[in-house]
XYZ file of C-alpha atoms in Angstrom:
553
model
C -28.810 13.688 -11.918
C -25.206 15.702 -12.352
C -22.954 13.347 -14.961
C -20.143 13.175 -12.239
C -22.108 11.008 -9.742
C -22.826 8.771 -12.761
C -21.174 5.527 -13.132
C -18.206 4.786 -14.844
C -16.786 1.638 -16.904
C -13.257 1.452 -16.122
C -11.478 -1.414 -18.630
C -14.329 -3.612 -16.714
C -14.174 -2.398 -13.319
C -17.164 -1.003 -12.448
C -17.044 2.367 -10.861
C -20.157 3.755 -8.672
C -19.101 7.210 -9.722
C -16.784 9.811 -11.407
C -15.084 11.104 -8.956
C -11.647 9.974 -8.429
C -9.427 10.400 -5.103
C -6.219 11.776 -6.719
C -2.935 10.537 -5.042
C -1.342 12.819 -2.513
C 1.814 12.123 -0.258
C 1.408 11.911 2.937
C 4.482 10.750 4.723
C 2.762 8.636 7.648
C 4.876 5.818 7.576
C 7.690 5.665 9.313
C 8.750 2.280 8.253
C 7.413 2.662 4.590
C 5.045 -0.460 5.435
C 1.547 0.857 5.443
C -0.077 -0.073 8.417
C -3.746 -0.065 10.106
C -3.187 3.901 10.169
C -3.287 3.888 6.275
C -6.273 1.480 5.931
C -8.328 3.551 7.857
C -7.562 6.369 5.955
C -8.595 5.481 2.638
C -11.686 3.224 4.090
C -12.485 6.888 5.023
C -12.444 7.883 1.116
C -13.997 4.945 -0.108
C -16.942 6.477 -1.762
C -14.763 7.646 -4.522
C -15.488 5.801 -7.539
C -12.171 5.315 -7.890
C -9.130 5.860 -5.460
C -5.454 7.245 -6.659
C -3.218 5.936 -3.507
C -0.195 8.424 -2.802
C 3.195 7.686 -5.056
C 4.557 4.088 -4.071
C 8.695 3.564 -4.390
C 8.907 0.474 -6.630
C 12.234 0.532 -4.787
C 14.685 2.189 -2.284
C 16.485 3.564 -4.767
C 13.106 5.457 -6.357
C 12.071 6.912 -3.235
C 12.866 10.826 -2.338
C 11.273 11.174 0.983
C 10.638 9.546 3.753
C 8.126 7.978 5.887
C 6.623 6.736 1.656
C 5.083 3.205 2.025
C 6.767 1.254 -1.131
C 5.167 -1.126 -2.630
C 8.030 -4.154 -3.448
C 8.980 -6.685 -0.376
C 6.195 -8.766 0.678
C 5.608 -6.816 3.978
C 4.786 -3.951 2.052
C 2.437 -6.618 -0.066
C 0.589 -7.689 3.114
C -0.112 -4.647 4.412
C -1.349 -3.315 1.416
C -3.756 -6.001 1.377
C -5.410 -4.681 4.482
C -5.249 -1.645 2.936
C -7.110 -2.920 -0.355
C -9.629 -5.163 1.967
C -11.083 -1.969 3.730
C -11.684 -0.392 0.434
C -13.163 -2.835 -1.174
C -15.236 -3.714 1.878
C -16.894 -0.552 1.529
C -17.689 -1.234 -2.547
C -14.507 1.145 -3.651
C -11.861 0.686 -6.143
C -8.159 1.524 -5.567
C -4.924 1.394 -7.791
C -1.311 1.850 -7.273
C 0.594 4.654 -8.046
C 4.142 3.375 -8.932
C 6.609 5.780 -8.818
C 10.398 6.459 -9.098
C 11.199 9.785 -7.904
C 14.650 10.177 -10.186
C 16.696 12.782 -9.827
C 14.224 13.970 -7.037
C 16.494 12.837 -3.976
C 19.364 12.754 -1.439
C 21.383 10.532 -1.082
C 20.728 10.273 2.922
C 18.146 8.387 2.163
C 19.469 6.580 -1.290
C 20.986 2.696 -0.555
C 24.505 2.972 0.360
C 23.958 6.709 0.199
C 24.773 6.462 -3.725
C 23.837 10.131 -5.897
C 19.593 9.587 -7.003
C 19.393 8.772 -10.576
C 17.871 9.834 -13.650
C 18.472 10.769 -17.281
C 21.253 12.767 -16.989
C 23.193 14.329 -14.245
C 21.016 18.189 -14.452
C 20.263 18.416 -11.136
C 16.667 19.846 -9.976
C 17.494 23.380 -8.758
C 15.163 25.915 -6.117
C 13.458 22.964 -5.156
C 13.604 20.371 -2.086
C 12.864 16.467 -1.159
C 12.299 15.316 2.333
C 15.353 14.176 3.878
C 18.165 13.636 6.468
C 19.253 16.820 7.071
C 21.928 15.284 9.894
C 21.476 11.717 11.177
C 18.254 11.727 13.275
C 17.024 15.049 11.787
C 14.119 14.581 9.087
C 13.908 18.078 7.074
C 13.598 19.636 3.394
C 17.350 19.818 1.741
C 17.829 20.464 -1.673
C 18.582 17.125 -4.241
C 21.306 15.617 -4.402
C 23.022 16.250 -7.911
C 22.091 13.177 -9.974
C 24.116 10.325 -12.050
C 22.920 8.866 -15.468
C 21.278 5.435 -15.694
C 23.262 3.188 -17.781
C 21.347 1.359 -20.687
C 21.225 -2.031 -18.708
C 20.095 0.263 -15.434
C 16.957 1.684 -16.976
C 15.679 -2.005 -18.482
C 16.503 -3.119 -14.349
C 14.188 0.369 -13.527
C 11.680 -1.192 -16.135
C 11.804 -4.466 -14.187
C 11.661 -2.818 -10.869
C 7.809 -1.521 -12.183
C 6.826 -4.730 -13.394
C 7.474 -6.367 -10.208
C 5.787 -3.310 -7.622
C 2.912 -4.525 -10.289
C 2.899 -7.792 -9.130
C 2.504 -7.449 -5.826
C 0.589 -4.753 -5.933
C -1.898 -6.722 -7.602
C -1.146 -9.723 -5.496
C -2.184 -7.180 -2.909
C -5.577 -7.058 -4.156
C -5.429 -3.660 -6.195
C -7.833 -3.239 -8.826
C -4.819 -1.828 -11.096
C -1.636 0.424 -11.087
C -1.063 3.900 -11.739
C 2.413 4.872 -13.541
C 3.422 8.352 -12.152
C 4.784 10.065 -15.732
C 3.887 13.619 -13.961
C 5.467 16.268 -11.490
C 9.128 15.877 -11.931
C 9.910 12.597 -11.563
C 11.809 10.258 -13.563
C 9.653 9.120 -17.266
C 8.753 13.296 -16.654
C 12.514 14.060 -16.297
C 13.241 11.520 -19.331
C 10.610 13.449 -22.123
C 12.270 16.980 -21.372
C 14.520 18.236 -23.526
C 15.806 20.094 -20.657
C 16.261 17.225 -18.202
C 17.940 14.310 -20.126
C 20.495 15.483 -22.823
C 21.561 11.584 -23.266
C 22.532 10.618 -26.776
C 21.934 7.230 -26.590
C 18.601 5.600 -27.627
C 16.957 7.655 -24.480
C 17.570 11.123 -25.637
C 17.724 13.122 -28.376
C 14.553 12.292 -30.721
C 11.279 12.841 -29.501
C 10.566 8.907 -30.181
C 13.702 8.049 -27.877
C 13.015 10.574 -25.149
C 9.386 8.922 -24.691
C 10.435 4.759 -25.069
C 11.424 4.540 -21.707
C 7.914 5.134 -20.878
C 6.449 3.105 -23.273
C 8.656 0.190 -22.717
C 7.613 0.279 -19.071
C 3.922 0.584 -19.991
C 4.637 -2.743 -21.969
C 5.885 -4.477 -19.681
C 3.786 -3.719 -17.190
C 0.877 -4.602 -19.330
C 2.457 -7.957 -20.216
C 2.521 -8.997 -17.158
C -0.763 -7.611 -15.442
C -2.786 -6.921 -18.783
C -3.420 -3.111 -20.220
C -6.778 -2.605 -18.839
C -4.861 -2.712 -15.321
C -2.878 -0.195 -15.848
C -3.492 4.112 -16.029
C -1.039 6.539 -16.469
C -0.475 9.771 -15.011
C 1.330 12.722 -17.006
C 1.709 16.515 -16.239
C 1.764 18.736 -19.824
C 3.655 21.992 -19.288
C 4.120 21.383 -15.810
C 6.602 23.074 -14.097
C 6.783 21.254 -10.495
C 10.263 20.905 -9.118
C 12.299 22.663 -11.876
C 10.823 20.874 -14.760
C 11.689 24.110 -17.342
C 10.038 24.676 -20.279
C 11.524 23.073 -23.795
C 11.376 23.973 -27.472
C 9.524 20.413 -28.706
C 7.162 20.772 -25.342
C 3.554 20.424 -27.659
C 4.957 18.223 -29.920
C 6.179 15.561 -27.315
C 2.691 15.733 -25.585
C 1.181 15.279 -28.700
C 3.060 12.270 -29.415
C 2.958 10.569 -26.363
C -0.962 10.682 -26.294
C -0.513 9.388 -30.323
C 1.693 6.724 -28.406
C -0.369 5.868 -25.431
C -4.101 5.296 -27.837
C -2.749 2.190 -29.151
C -2.032 0.325 -25.772
C -5.898 -0.039 -24.740
C -4.646 1.262 -21.139
C -6.522 1.279 -18.224
C -6.607 5.460 -18.515
C -4.667 8.185 -18.739
C -4.499 10.530 -16.212
C -3.385 14.245 -17.124
C -2.385 16.707 -13.568
C -2.942 20.416 -14.563
C -0.516 22.475 -12.126
C -1.832 26.017 -12.491
C -3.114 26.130 -8.753
C 0.386 24.726 -7.369
C 2.850 26.487 -10.163
C 3.012 29.272 -12.895
C 2.045 26.687 -15.433
C 0.523 27.211 -18.202
C -1.287 24.795 -20.530
C -1.687 26.152 -24.287
C -5.317 26.452 -24.944
C -7.238 23.865 -26.803
C -4.566 21.543 -25.082
C -7.712 19.714 -23.880
C -9.597 18.563 -26.813
C -6.106 18.478 -28.767
C -5.494 16.196 -26.979
C -8.789 13.973 -26.771
C -7.887 14.105 -30.301
C -4.839 12.309 -30.180
C -6.069 9.933 -27.294
C -10.019 8.057 -27.588
C -9.896 6.573 -23.953
C -10.344 6.672 -21.094
C -9.255 10.307 -19.741
C -8.787 12.021 -15.591
C -8.494 15.329 -15.704
C -7.165 16.508 -12.392
C -5.589 20.250 -10.774
C -8.235 22.329 -9.179
C -11.473 21.400 -10.080
C -14.626 22.509 -8.171
C -17.919 20.854 -8.792
C -18.857 23.257 -11.536
C -16.153 22.644 -13.716
C -16.594 19.662 -13.391
C -19.568 19.214 -14.656
C -19.096 21.883 -17.898
C -16.043 19.242 -18.688
C -17.816 16.602 -18.682
C -20.216 18.169 -20.259
C -17.688 18.863 -23.001
C -16.358 15.688 -23.266
C -12.821 16.505 -22.881
C -12.676 13.956 -19.502
C -14.871 11.174 -18.479
C -13.744 11.490 -14.423
C -12.550 14.272 -12.443
C -9.860 13.695 -10.020
C -10.029 16.045 -6.258
C -7.157 15.797 -4.198
C -6.875 18.254 -1.490
C -10.673 18.134 -0.693
C -10.439 14.592 0.059
C -7.783 15.324 2.751
C -10.227 16.938 5.253
C -13.555 15.738 3.852
C -13.612 12.308 4.176
C -16.934 12.250 2.885
C -16.567 14.121 -0.267
C -18.600 12.896 -2.716
C -21.922 12.729 -0.793
C -21.450 16.408 0.188
C -20.892 17.825 -3.045
C -24.153 15.587 -4.020
C -25.892 16.806 -0.710
C -24.570 20.329 -1.544
C -23.014 20.240 2.408
C -20.113 22.607 2.697
C -16.589 21.582 2.670
C -14.477 21.677 5.599
C -11.212 23.290 5.228
C -7.800 21.483 5.869
C -5.056 22.097 8.063
C -1.892 22.798 5.685
C 0.696 22.102 8.401
C -0.817 18.442 8.824
C -0.766 17.381 5.411
C 2.974 15.715 5.799
C 4.467 14.003 8.922
C 4.669 10.775 10.487
C 6.389 11.898 13.648
C 4.007 13.377 16.932
C 0.026 12.036 16.811
C -0.183 10.421 13.199
C -3.750 10.244 12.766
C -3.473 13.597 13.331
C -4.689 15.694 10.142
C -5.223 12.458 8.427
C -8.008 9.927 9.802
C -9.676 12.624 12.209
C -11.335 14.174 9.960
C -15.429 13.619 10.365
C -18.212 13.293 7.855
C -20.336 16.389 7.747
C -21.918 16.368 10.710
C -19.879 15.015 12.571
C -21.452 11.719 11.937
C -20.514 8.643 14.091
C -16.875 7.323 12.944
C -16.851 4.361 11.024
C -17.184 1.031 12.948
C -13.880 0.180 11.339
C -10.748 0.145 13.565
C -7.208 -1.803 13.397
C -8.902 -3.819 10.379
C -11.410 -4.939 12.925
C -15.472 -4.341 12.919
C -15.883 -3.504 16.415
C -19.402 -3.767 16.125
C -19.532 -7.315 14.993
C -17.085 -7.978 17.524
C -18.794 -5.938 20.321
C -21.949 -8.177 18.987
C -20.505 -11.253 19.013
C -18.867 -10.985 22.316
C -22.371 -9.994 23.824
C -23.731 -13.093 21.569
C -21.215 -15.837 23.593
C -22.693 -14.101 26.883
C -26.290 -14.855 26.678
C -25.522 -18.580 24.796
C -22.064 -19.770 26.251
C -22.217 -22.139 23.820
C -21.715 -20.068 20.817
C -18.470 -20.159 21.978
C -17.748 -23.373 21.712
C -14.804 -23.819 18.785
C -12.672 -26.567 17.696
C -10.287 -26.457 15.395
C -9.091 -29.471 13.401
C -5.904 -30.226 11.790
C -4.628 -33.415 9.504
C -0.651 -33.250 9.107
C 1.159 -36.216 7.037
C 4.957 -37.004 6.763
C 6.102 -36.506 3.087
C 9.634 -38.314 3.430
C 12.714 -37.059 5.893
C 11.496 -34.002 7.532
C 9.441 -32.649 5.852
C 5.300 -33.336 6.619
C 2.570 -31.082 5.176
C -0.923 -30.083 7.169
C -4.175 -29.426 5.921
C -6.987 -27.557 7.197
C -10.179 -28.470 5.807
C -12.543 -26.690 8.525
C -13.021 -25.492 12.300
C -16.448 -25.679 14.530
C -17.995 -22.862 15.572
C -21.022 -22.751 18.137
C -21.202 -26.461 16.583
C -21.563 -25.381 12.904
C -18.901 -26.919 10.853
C -17.331 -24.399 8.624
C -15.059 -25.311 5.596
C -12.190 -24.051 4.539
C -8.640 -25.024 2.814
C -5.143 -24.600 4.163
C -1.769 -26.150 4.010
C 1.027 -25.784 5.954
C 4.660 -27.181 5.371
C 6.905 -27.993 7.708
C 10.779 -29.462 7.128
C 13.756 -29.346 9.082
C 17.088 -27.215 8.504
C 20.257 -29.258 6.820
C 21.807 -29.262 9.611
C 18.838 -31.337 11.565
C 18.810 -33.686 8.864
C 16.497 -31.964 6.706
C 16.022 -29.784 2.889
C 15.360 -26.824 4.311
C 12.149 -26.265 2.282
C 9.990 -24.741 4.854
C 9.710 -23.512 8.342
C 10.709 -26.343 11.318
C 7.981 -27.386 13.643
C 9.152 -24.986 16.735
C 9.127 -21.743 14.329
C 5.610 -22.533 13.287
C 5.243 -22.795 17.137
C 6.740 -19.449 17.582
C 5.007 -18.326 14.434
C 1.360 -19.934 15.971
C 1.678 -18.105 19.121
C 2.907 -14.440 17.122
C -0.465 -14.864 14.677
C -2.869 -15.362 17.942
C -1.074 -12.533 19.962
C -1.438 -10.275 17.074
C -4.575 -10.513 16.795
C -5.208 -10.716 20.660
C -3.605 -7.406 20.112
C -5.732 -5.405 17.141
C -8.991 -6.844 18.498
C -8.496 -6.081 22.254
C -6.947 -2.263 21.034
C -10.006 -2.171 18.433
C -12.430 -2.945 21.283
C -10.999 -0.090 23.003
C -10.657 2.363 21.010
C -6.923 2.459 20.239
C -5.357 2.284 16.624
C -2.515 0.259 16.460
C 0.056 2.027 13.801
C 2.340 -0.687 13.425
C 2.973 -3.702 15.475
C 5.610 -6.471 15.869
C 6.103 -9.718 18.085
C 9.533 -11.145 17.762
C 9.449 -14.972 19.709
C 12.699 -15.864 21.432
C 13.321 -20.152 22.673
C 15.902 -21.961 23.530
C 16.306 -26.104 23.607
C 18.428 -29.085 24.626
C 18.286 -31.192 21.993
C 20.127 -34.204 24.857
C 16.425 -34.629 25.528
C 14.633 -35.128 22.154
C 17.384 -37.485 21.339
C 17.101 -39.191 24.616
C 20.470 -39.154 25.792
C 19.322 -38.185 29.114
C 16.094 -38.423 30.551
C 16.528 -35.549 33.331
C 16.766 -32.782 30.171
C 13.538 -31.518 29.234
C 12.664 -32.189 25.732
C 10.579 -29.429 25.301
C 11.398 -25.379 26.291
C 11.970 -24.548 29.840
C 11.503 -20.852 28.625
C 10.281 -18.476 25.938
C 11.004 -14.862 25.259
C 8.733 -12.565 22.955
C 9.023 -8.938 22.676
C 6.159 -6.477 21.573
C 6.990 -3.953 19.505
C 3.678 -1.699 19.112
C 3.476 1.547 17.873
C 0.488 3.816 18.836
C -0.978 7.447 19.945
C -2.752 6.599 23.057
C -1.058 7.119 26.335
C 1.611 4.335 27.966
C -1.533 3.641 30.858
C -3.607 2.425 27.802
C -1.007 0.201 26.254
C -0.336 -1.455 29.674
C -3.764 -2.006 30.110
C -3.983 -3.296 26.987
C -1.083 -5.625 26.740
C -2.494 -6.708 30.074
C -5.613 -7.749 28.685
C -4.112 -9.450 25.886
C -1.679 -11.172 28.341
C -4.877 -12.724 30.739
C -7.134 -14.062 27.538
C -4.383 -14.538 24.548
C -5.378 -18.430 23.463
C -1.810 -19.751 22.559
C -0.042 -17.855 25.447
C -2.422 -19.732 27.739
C -1.305 -23.032 25.222
C 2.737 -22.380 26.401
C 2.122 -21.671 29.831
C -0.550 -23.677 31.190
C -0.359 -27.664 31.254
C -2.890 -28.992 28.501
C -4.447 -32.393 29.272
C -3.245 -34.398 25.785
C -5.217 -37.002 24.860
C -3.539 -39.290 22.459
C -4.325 -42.263 20.520
C -2.986 -44.949 18.496
C -4.059 -46.705 15.528
C -1.401 -48.626 13.566
C -2.801 -49.848 10.008
C -1.172 -52.791 8.240
C 1.189 -52.402 5.437
C-alpha cells in the first residue's frame, strides 16, 4: 500500500491516513461565525487523515480579512461544534488553526478603526488585504501602516491565543495549530526585516523567537503540548516578507527550540508555487535533523512527490490545499487513480451571492450522491423516522419530564433525567437554573422563567427550520430567532383580577440566510408555523392537570 494511505499515530490521535487537508481561507461567513454550510464543507472532506481549518482569528484585532470565522466567542464556539461533530461523525480528525495577522490588516476592520499591530511600524507593501474600500463596499486594499505592540500587549495577545485554544477544545476540536507562517504576526516577529525592536522581543534570534515560544508554552500548559501544532514557512516571501541576513540560522534555531517541546507536529509550508521563494538545497534534511517530531509538508505536492518524501523520511504527513477545493473525495481519488477535477479560482473567496457555489457544490467522483447531511441533519434518518411513525403512530408518542426544586429566594433548578419515545424510556441528565433579576427580588444568577420560556420557543423553532429545510433540500447558512413579550405584573401580583397574569401577545422575528428563492423560504416558514410544538403550546390552549401533594414538615 502507498505509505500515504497508511494510518498514523499523531500524539495519541489515530489518523486514518497521512493525507492532511491544508488550511485555506475561504471568506464565506458574513458575520464571522461558522454555520451549517461550514460544517458541510469540512464534513465533505473528512476522509483526510487530518483537517486543519482555515485561519481563525483569535480576536477582532487579529482579523485581516472580512468574512473569516473567529474562535473567541461562545457563539463562534457553538458554530464550530457543529463542524467538529459533522467531521467526527464521518470518522475524521480536525485541528483549528489559530491566527493573528499582525500588520496584514486595515483600519476599516480593526476595532475602533485603529491601526493594525505588529512587531514594529514597518508596513507591508505590494500586497493587499480584504477589507472595506468604502462603507458597504468590500474589496482588496493596501494594508494600513501598523503600530508596534507594547510588551504588555504581547502578553495579552498570548492570552488571546490561550483563550481561543480553550474555546476550540470546548468546541470539540482534536487540537490547534498556531499560524506562524506566511507573513503573519509570529512570522513578522521572526524576521529582522520586519522586526526592528530593541527590547526583549527584537534584535537577537533568541529575542525574535521569544514571542512564538512563549505562546507555544502557554498553549501547551493550557491544553497539552500533544494538542498543539505549529505552521511555519521557512524562506517564505508571501505578503512582502523579504530576505534577511540570518534567515537560515533562525529556522535552525526555531526547529531546535520546537524539538524540546513535544508538540503534535510542525507544519512546513513551502511557497515556490505561490511566490518566488526558494528554499536552499538540503534544508528539509537539516530541519529533520533539528526537529525529530512529526513533520507535515505542504506546498505544491503531487501524489508521486508525496510518496518520495515519505519514503525518504523527511516528512511524516503531506498536506494538500487547492486539490481539496474541487475534490472533496481527494483521498479516494488518489487511492484509485481517478482524475482530479479542476477548480474555479474565481470562487475561492467570497461570501456574497451564493456562498455554496465553489464551496460545497463540487461532487465526488462519478457524480456520487451528495451527503445525506444537511444543516447538520441526517436527512435519510429523518425520512426513515417519519415513515416509521406514519406506519406505527405509537412510535411517535413522546413524553418529556422535568422536575424542578426551589433552592432559595427566587432561584430554582430543573432536572431532566429521562424522556419516553414510542414506549421506551431513555436516560439523560441536564440541569437548568432559573432566577429573577434584582429588580424582581432575585439574585440575577440565571435567566428567569419567562426568558427560559422564550428560549424554549426559539429553540423549538430553530429545530423546526433546520429540519424542515433539510427535508426540503434547503441549506441554512445562518438562523437567528428573537422573541419579545410584554407582561403586566399587576396580574401576577394579584392587584387586579381583570389583568391577565400571562402574555396577551408575543412577537418573534426569524432571521434566515439561505441561497434558495423567496417562495421556498415562505413555504419553509409556513411548514414550521404549522408543525412547531412550542409554537402550538404558545398559541393554543393546553389542558392542564395539576395535583397538589402536601408533605408534612
